[in-house]
Tab-separated table of C-alpha atoms in Angstrom:
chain	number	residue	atom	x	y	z
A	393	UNK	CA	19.944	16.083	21.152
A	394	UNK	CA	21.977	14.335	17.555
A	395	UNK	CA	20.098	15.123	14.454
A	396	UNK	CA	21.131	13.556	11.118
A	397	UNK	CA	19.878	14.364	7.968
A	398	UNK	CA	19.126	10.940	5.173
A	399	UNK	CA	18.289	10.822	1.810
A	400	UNK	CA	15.550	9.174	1.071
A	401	UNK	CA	12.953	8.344	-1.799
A	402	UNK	CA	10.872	9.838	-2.125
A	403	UNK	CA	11.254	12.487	0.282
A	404	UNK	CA	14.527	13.233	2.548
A	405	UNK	CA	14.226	12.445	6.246
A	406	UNK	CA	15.977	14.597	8.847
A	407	UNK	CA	16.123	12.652	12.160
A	408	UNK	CA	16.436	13.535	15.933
A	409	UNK	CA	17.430	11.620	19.021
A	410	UNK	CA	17.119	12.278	22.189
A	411	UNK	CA	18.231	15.093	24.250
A	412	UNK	CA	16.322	17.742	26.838
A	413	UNK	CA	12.953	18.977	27.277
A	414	UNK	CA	10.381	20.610	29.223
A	415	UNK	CA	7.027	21.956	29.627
A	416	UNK	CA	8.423	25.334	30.540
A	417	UNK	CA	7.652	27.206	27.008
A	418	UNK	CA	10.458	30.110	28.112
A	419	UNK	CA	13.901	29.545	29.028
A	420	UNK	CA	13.545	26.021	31.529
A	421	UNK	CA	15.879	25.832	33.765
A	422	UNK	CA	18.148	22.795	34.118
A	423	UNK	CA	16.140	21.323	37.048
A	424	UNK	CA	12.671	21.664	34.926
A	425	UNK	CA	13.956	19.227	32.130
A	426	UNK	CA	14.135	15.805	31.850
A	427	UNK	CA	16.023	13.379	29.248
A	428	UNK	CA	14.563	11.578	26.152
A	429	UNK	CA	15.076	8.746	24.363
A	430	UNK	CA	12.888	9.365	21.366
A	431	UNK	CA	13.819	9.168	17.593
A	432	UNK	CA	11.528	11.246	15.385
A	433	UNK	CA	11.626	12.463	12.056
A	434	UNK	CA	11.211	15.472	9.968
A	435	UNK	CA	9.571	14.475	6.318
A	436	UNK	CA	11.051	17.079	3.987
A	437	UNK	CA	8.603	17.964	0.904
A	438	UNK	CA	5.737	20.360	0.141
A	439	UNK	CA	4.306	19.377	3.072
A	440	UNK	CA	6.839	19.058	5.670
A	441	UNK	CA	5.582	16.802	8.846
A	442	UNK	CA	6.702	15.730	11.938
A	443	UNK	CA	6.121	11.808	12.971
A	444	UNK	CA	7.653	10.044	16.258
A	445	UNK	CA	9.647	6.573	15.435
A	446	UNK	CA	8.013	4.286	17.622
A	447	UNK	CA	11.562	1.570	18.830
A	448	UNK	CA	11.112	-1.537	20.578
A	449	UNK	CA	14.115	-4.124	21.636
A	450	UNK	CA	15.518	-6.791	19.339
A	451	UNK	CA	13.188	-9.779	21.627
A	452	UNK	CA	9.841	-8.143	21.028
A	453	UNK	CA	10.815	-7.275	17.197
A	454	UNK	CA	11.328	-11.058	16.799
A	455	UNK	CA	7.555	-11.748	18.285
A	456	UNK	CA	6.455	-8.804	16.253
A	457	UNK	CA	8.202	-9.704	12.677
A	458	UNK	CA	6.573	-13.479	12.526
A	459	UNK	CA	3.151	-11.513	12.815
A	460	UNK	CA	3.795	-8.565	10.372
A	461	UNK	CA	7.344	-8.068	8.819
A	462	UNK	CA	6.773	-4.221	7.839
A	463	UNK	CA	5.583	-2.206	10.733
A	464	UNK	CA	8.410	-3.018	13.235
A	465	UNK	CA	11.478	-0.560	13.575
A	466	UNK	CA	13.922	-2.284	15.290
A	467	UNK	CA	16.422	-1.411	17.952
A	468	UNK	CA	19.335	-3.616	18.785
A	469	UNK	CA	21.827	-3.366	21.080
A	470	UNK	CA	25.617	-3.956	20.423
A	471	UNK	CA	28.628	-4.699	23.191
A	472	UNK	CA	30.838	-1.756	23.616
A	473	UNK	CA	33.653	-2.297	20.779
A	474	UNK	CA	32.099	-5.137	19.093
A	475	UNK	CA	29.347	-5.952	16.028
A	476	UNK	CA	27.451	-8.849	18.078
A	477	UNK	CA	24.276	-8.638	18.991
A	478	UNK	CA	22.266	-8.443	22.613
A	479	UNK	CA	21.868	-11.550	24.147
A	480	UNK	CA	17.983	-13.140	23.690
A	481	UNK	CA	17.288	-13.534	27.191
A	482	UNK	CA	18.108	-9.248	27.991
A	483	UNK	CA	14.788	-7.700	29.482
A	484	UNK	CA	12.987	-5.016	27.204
A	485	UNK	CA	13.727	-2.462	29.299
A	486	UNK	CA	17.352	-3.620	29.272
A	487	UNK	CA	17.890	-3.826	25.438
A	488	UNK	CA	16.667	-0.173	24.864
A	489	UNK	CA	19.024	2.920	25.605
A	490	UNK	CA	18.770	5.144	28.595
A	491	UNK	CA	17.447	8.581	28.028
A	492	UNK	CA	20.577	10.936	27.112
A	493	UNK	CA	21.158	14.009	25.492
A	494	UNK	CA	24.669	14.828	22.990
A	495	UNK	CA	25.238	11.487	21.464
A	496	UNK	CA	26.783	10.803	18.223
A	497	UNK	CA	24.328	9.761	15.559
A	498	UNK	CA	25.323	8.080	11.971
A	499	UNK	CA	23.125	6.078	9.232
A	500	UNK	CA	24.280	3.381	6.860
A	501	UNK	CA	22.376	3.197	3.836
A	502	UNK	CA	23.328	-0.301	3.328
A	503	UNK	CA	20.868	-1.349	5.872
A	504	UNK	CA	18.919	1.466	6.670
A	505	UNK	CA	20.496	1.465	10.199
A	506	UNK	CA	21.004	4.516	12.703
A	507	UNK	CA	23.762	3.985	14.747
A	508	UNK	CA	24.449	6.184	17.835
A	509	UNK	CA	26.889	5.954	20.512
A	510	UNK	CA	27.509	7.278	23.841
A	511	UNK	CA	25.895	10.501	25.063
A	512	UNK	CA	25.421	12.319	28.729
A	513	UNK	CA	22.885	10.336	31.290
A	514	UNK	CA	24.290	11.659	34.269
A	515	UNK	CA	27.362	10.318	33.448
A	516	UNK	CA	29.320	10.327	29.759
A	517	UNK	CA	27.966	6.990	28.175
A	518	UNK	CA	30.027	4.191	26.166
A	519	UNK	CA	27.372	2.114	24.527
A	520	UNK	CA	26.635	2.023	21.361
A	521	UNK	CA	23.153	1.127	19.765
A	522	UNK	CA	21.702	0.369	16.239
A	523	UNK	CA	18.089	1.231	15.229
A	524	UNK	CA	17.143	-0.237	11.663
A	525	UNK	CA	14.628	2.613	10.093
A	526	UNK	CA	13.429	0.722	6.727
A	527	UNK	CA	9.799	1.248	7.342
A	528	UNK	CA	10.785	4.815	7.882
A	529	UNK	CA	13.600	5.384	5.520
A	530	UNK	CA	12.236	2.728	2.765
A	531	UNK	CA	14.412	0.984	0.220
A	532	UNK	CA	16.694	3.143	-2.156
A	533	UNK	CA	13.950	3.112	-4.821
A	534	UNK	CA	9.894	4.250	-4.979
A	535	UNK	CA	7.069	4.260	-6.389
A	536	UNK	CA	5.114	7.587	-7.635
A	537	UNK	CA	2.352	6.515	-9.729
A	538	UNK	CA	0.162	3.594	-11.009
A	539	UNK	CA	-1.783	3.101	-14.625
A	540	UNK	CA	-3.978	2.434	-15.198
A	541	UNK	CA	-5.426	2.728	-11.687
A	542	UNK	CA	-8.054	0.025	-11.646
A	543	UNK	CA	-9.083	-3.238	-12.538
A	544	UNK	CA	-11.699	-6.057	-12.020
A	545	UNK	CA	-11.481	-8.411	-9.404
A	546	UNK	CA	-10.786	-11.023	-11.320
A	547	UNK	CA	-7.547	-10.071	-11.935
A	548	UNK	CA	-5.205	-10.368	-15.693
A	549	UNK	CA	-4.921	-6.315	-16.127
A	550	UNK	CA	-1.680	-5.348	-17.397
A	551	UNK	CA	-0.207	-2.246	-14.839
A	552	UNK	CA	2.456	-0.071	-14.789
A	553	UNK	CA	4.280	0.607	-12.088
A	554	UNK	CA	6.190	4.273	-12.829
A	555	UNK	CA	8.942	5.880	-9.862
A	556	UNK	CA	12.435	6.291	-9.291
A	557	UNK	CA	15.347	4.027	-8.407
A	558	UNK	CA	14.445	0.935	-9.424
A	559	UNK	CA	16.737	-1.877	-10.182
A	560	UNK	CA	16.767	-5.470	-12.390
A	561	UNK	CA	16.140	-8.628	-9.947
A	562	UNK	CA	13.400	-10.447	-7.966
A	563	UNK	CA	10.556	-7.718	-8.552
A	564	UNK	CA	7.641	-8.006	-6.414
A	565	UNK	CA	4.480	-6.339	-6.381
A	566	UNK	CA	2.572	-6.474	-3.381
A	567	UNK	CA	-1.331	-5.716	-3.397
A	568	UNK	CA	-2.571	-5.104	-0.158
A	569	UNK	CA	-6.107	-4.223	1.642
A	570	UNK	CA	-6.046	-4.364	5.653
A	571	UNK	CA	-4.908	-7.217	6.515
A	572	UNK	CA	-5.049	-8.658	2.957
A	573	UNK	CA	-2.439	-8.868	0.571
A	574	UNK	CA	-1.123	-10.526	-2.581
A	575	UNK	CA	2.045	-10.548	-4.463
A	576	UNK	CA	2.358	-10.854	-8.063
A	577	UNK	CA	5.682	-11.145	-10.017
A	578	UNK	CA	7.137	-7.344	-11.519
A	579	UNK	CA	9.052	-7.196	-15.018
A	580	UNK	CA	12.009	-4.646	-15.071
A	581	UNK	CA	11.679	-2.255	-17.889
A	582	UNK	CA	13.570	0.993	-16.912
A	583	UNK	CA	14.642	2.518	-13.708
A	584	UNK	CA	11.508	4.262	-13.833
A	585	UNK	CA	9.360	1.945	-15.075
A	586	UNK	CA	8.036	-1.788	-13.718
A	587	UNK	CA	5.236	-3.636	-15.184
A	588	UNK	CA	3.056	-6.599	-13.611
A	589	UNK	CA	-0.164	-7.994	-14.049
A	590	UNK	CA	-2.923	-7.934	-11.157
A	591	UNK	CA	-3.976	-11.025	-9.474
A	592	UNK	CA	-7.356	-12.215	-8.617
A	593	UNK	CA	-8.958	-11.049	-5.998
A	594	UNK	CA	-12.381	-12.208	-5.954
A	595	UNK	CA	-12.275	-14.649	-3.429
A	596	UNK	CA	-10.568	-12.286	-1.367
A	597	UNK	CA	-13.024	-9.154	-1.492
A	598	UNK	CA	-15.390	-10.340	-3.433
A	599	UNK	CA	-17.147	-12.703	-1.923
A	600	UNK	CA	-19.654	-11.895	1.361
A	601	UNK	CA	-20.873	-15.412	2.578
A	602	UNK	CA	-18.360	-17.180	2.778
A	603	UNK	CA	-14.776	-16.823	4.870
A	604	UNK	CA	-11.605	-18.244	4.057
A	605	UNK	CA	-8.756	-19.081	5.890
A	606	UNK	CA	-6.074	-19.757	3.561
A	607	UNK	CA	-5.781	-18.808	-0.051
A	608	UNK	CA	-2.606	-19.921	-1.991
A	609	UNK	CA	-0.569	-16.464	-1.396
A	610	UNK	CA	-3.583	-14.831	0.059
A	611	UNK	CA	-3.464	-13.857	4.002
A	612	UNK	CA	-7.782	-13.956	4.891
A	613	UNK	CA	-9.170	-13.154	7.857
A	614	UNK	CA	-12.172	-10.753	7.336
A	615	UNK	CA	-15.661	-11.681	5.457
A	616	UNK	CA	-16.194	-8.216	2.681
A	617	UNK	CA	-18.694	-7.766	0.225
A	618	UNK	CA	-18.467	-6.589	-3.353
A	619	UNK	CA	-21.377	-3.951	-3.210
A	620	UNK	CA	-18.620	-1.602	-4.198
A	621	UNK	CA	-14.638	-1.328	-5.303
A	622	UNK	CA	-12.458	-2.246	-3.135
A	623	UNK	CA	-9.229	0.178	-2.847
A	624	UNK	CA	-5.919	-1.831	-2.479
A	625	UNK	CA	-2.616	-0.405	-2.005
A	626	UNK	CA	0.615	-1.005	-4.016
A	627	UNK	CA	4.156	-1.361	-3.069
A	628	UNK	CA	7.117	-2.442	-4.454
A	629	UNK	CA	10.131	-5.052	-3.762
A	630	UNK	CA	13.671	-5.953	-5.029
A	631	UNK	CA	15.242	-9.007	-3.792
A	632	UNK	CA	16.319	-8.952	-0.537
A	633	UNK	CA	15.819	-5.106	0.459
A	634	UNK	CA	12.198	-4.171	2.136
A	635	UNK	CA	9.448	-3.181	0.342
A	636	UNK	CA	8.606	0.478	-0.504
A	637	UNK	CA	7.508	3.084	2.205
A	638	UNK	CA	5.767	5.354	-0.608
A	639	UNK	CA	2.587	3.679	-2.197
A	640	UNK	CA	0.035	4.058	-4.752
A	641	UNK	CA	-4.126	3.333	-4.613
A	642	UNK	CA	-5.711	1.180	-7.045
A	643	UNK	CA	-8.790	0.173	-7.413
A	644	UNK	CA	-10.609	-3.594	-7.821
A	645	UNK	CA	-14.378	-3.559	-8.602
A	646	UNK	CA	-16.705	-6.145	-9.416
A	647	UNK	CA	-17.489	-7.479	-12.880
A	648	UNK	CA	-20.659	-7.159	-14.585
A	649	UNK	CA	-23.158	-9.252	-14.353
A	650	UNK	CA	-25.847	-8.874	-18.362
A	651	UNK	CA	-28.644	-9.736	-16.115
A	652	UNK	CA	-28.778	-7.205	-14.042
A	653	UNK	CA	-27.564	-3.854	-16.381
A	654	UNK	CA	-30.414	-1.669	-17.382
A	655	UNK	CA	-30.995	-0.051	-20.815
A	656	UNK	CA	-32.723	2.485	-21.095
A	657	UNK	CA	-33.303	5.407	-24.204
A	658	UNK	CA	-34.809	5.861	-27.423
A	659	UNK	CA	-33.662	2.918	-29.310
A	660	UNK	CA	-35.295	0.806	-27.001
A	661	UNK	CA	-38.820	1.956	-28.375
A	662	UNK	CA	-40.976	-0.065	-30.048
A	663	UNK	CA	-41.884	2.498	-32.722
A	664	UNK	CA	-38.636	3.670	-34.206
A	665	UNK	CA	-38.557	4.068	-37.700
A	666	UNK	CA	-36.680	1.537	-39.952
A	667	UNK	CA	-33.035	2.513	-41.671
A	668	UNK	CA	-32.698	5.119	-39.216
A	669	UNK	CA	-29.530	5.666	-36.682
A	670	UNK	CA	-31.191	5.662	-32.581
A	671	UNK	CA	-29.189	5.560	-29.329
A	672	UNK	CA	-29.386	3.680	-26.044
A	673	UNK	CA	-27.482	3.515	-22.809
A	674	UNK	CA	-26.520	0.521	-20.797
A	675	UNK	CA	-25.856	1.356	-16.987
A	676	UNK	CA	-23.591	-1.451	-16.075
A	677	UNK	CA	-24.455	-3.747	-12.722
A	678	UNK	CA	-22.357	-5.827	-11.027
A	679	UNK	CA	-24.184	-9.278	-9.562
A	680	UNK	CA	-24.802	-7.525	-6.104
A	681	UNK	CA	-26.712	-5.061	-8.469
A	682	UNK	CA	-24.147	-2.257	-7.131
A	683	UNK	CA	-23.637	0.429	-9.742
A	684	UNK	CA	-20.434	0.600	-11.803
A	685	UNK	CA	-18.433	3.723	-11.529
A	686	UNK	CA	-15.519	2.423	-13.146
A	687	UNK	CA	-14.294	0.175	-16.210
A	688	UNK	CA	-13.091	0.118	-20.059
A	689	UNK	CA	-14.910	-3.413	-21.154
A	690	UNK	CA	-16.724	-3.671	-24.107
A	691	UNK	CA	-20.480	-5.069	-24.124
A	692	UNK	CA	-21.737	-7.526	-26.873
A	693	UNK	CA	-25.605	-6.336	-28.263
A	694	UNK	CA	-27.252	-8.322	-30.699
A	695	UNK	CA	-31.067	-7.853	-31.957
A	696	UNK	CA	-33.138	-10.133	-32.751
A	697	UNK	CA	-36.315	-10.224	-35.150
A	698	UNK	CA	-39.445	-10.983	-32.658
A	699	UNK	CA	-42.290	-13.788	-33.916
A	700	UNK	CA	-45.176	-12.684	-35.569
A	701	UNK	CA	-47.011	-12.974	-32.440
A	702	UNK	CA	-45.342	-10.403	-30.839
A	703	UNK	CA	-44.731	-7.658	-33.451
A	704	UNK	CA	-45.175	-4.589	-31.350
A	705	UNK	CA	-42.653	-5.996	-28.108
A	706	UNK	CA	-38.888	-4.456	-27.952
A	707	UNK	CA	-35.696	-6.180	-29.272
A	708	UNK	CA	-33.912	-8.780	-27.264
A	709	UNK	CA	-30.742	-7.233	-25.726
A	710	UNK	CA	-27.884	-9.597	-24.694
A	711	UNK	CA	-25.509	-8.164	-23.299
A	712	UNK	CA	-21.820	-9.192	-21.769
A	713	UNK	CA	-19.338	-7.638	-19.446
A	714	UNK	CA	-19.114	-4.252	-19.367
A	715	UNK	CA	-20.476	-1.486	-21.842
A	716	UNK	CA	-20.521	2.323	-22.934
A	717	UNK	CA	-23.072	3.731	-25.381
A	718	UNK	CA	-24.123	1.669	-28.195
A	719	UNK	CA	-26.014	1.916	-31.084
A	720	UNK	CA	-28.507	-0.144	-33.241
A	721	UNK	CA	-29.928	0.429	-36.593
């Protein structure tokens, strides 16, 4: 087997290709081994893992990269001694490599390409092959952390976007839930530091009866309801390169709806005593009368003097948005 070590953000990769093996757990013989052709990698970190590359050829990467441009790790075939690619019409089984074991391995970072050449298949090989790894390897820059780490669905909360590496260009924020996803426009502000504002989602995963095909820079294709938040994940792109392989959660949860929040507590009575401080709370509701867990809006209370004919009844409460603890003289 070739082994090459990469550095990555935010964790190094240390990736294998190829070579011998067996189910014989003690010294195999020669004749109880058989070659591979599989690239996996090592994650390095606190919690170092093992995952298997899955490689298909360049022709069903092409089918594959019109449907989803970010899950597909690409292997392309070159002619021995020159940069060209494998002709379009070469079978899948054709445009991958044989099974071998002591190739050469590099990586350009460039790209976020593994090159290897040659190697033993019962004969010494010439052929040299390219894999491109950018799902794997990720861009040269990532993102650690998110704040704050939810919104409302209806979008317009500033964010900030903190990791490592980042550059000034064509920032792009992508917010994505299954096969969902939006992207919003990122400001540079350090190498550490990006800041965007979210987009709005209601329509998106908000909304249970009714489904919608197209959404201006909205991909739809599932009917959700907003009973409860809805988790998105966050990556991160500069111009050209591929977006980020680390990610960060953040949550979108449904606004409140006044009519439906309950108050409940002491000031609510109808025989407090005049000039003298009480307390209430407000447990916000969203219009699906789902519970809200999460949230930093302010509510609007205002009490109102009842008619004469109804002396003894409680205040009017209005409220709007969302609301902590209030309290009314």
């Amino acid at each position: 087997m070739c082994g090459l070590l990469v550095n990555a953000r935010p964790r190094t990769k240390f990736f294998i290709y190829g070579g011998a093996s067996s189910e014989v757990l003690e010294n195999p013989k020669r004749f109880q081994t058989r070659l591979c052709s599989d690239i996996e990698v090592l994650t390095l970190g606190e919690e170092c893992h093992w995952d298997v590359v899955q490689t298909v050829s360049a022709a069903t990467a092409a089918a594959e990269q019109r449907e989803s441009a970010e899950k597909a790790c690409v292997a392309k075939r070159r002619p021995q001694g020159t940069a060209a690619n494998a002709s379009p019409q070469a079978t899948a089984a054709a445009d991958l490599p044989l099974p071998r074991e002591g190739a050469t391995m590099a990586y350009f970072a460039e790209d976020s390409t593994l090159v290897v050449f040659g190697g033993w298949s019962g004969k010494w090989l010439g052929d040299l092959w390219t894999c491109c790894v950018s799902s794997v390897v990720g861009p040269p820059y990532a993102i650690l952390d998110v704040s704050p780490p939810h919104g409302p669905m209806t979008g317009g909360t500033p964010i900030s976007v903190r990791g490592a590496g980042f550059t000034a260009g064509s920032i792009c924020v992508r917010f994505s839930a299954g096969e969902f996803f939006v992207d919003v426009p990122g400001t540079f502000i350090s190498t550490t530091e990006i800041r965007a504002v979210t987009p709005n989602v209601k329509a998106a995963l908000g909304e249970s009866k009714h489904h919608f095909s197209q959404l201006p820079h909205l991909s739809l294709k599932k009917q959700t309801s907003d009973k409860s938040p809805r988790t998105c994940e966050i990556r991160v792109k500069i111009g050209a390169k591929d977006l980020t392989s680390s990610l960060c959660s953040f949550q979108f949860f449904a606004n409140s709806c006044a009519s439906y929040c309950l108050a409940v507590g002491p000031g609510l009575l109808s025989d407090g005593a005049p000039g003298v401080p009480t307390s209430f709370f407000i447990e916000a509701r969203n219009a699906q009368n789902g519970k809200r867990t999460t949230g930093g809006d302010n509510f609007v209370v205002r009490a109102f003097v009842l008619p004469e004919v109804s002396l003894n009844a409680s205040p009017i409460l209005l409220a709007r948005n969302d609301c902590h603890h209030e309290q009314k003289q």
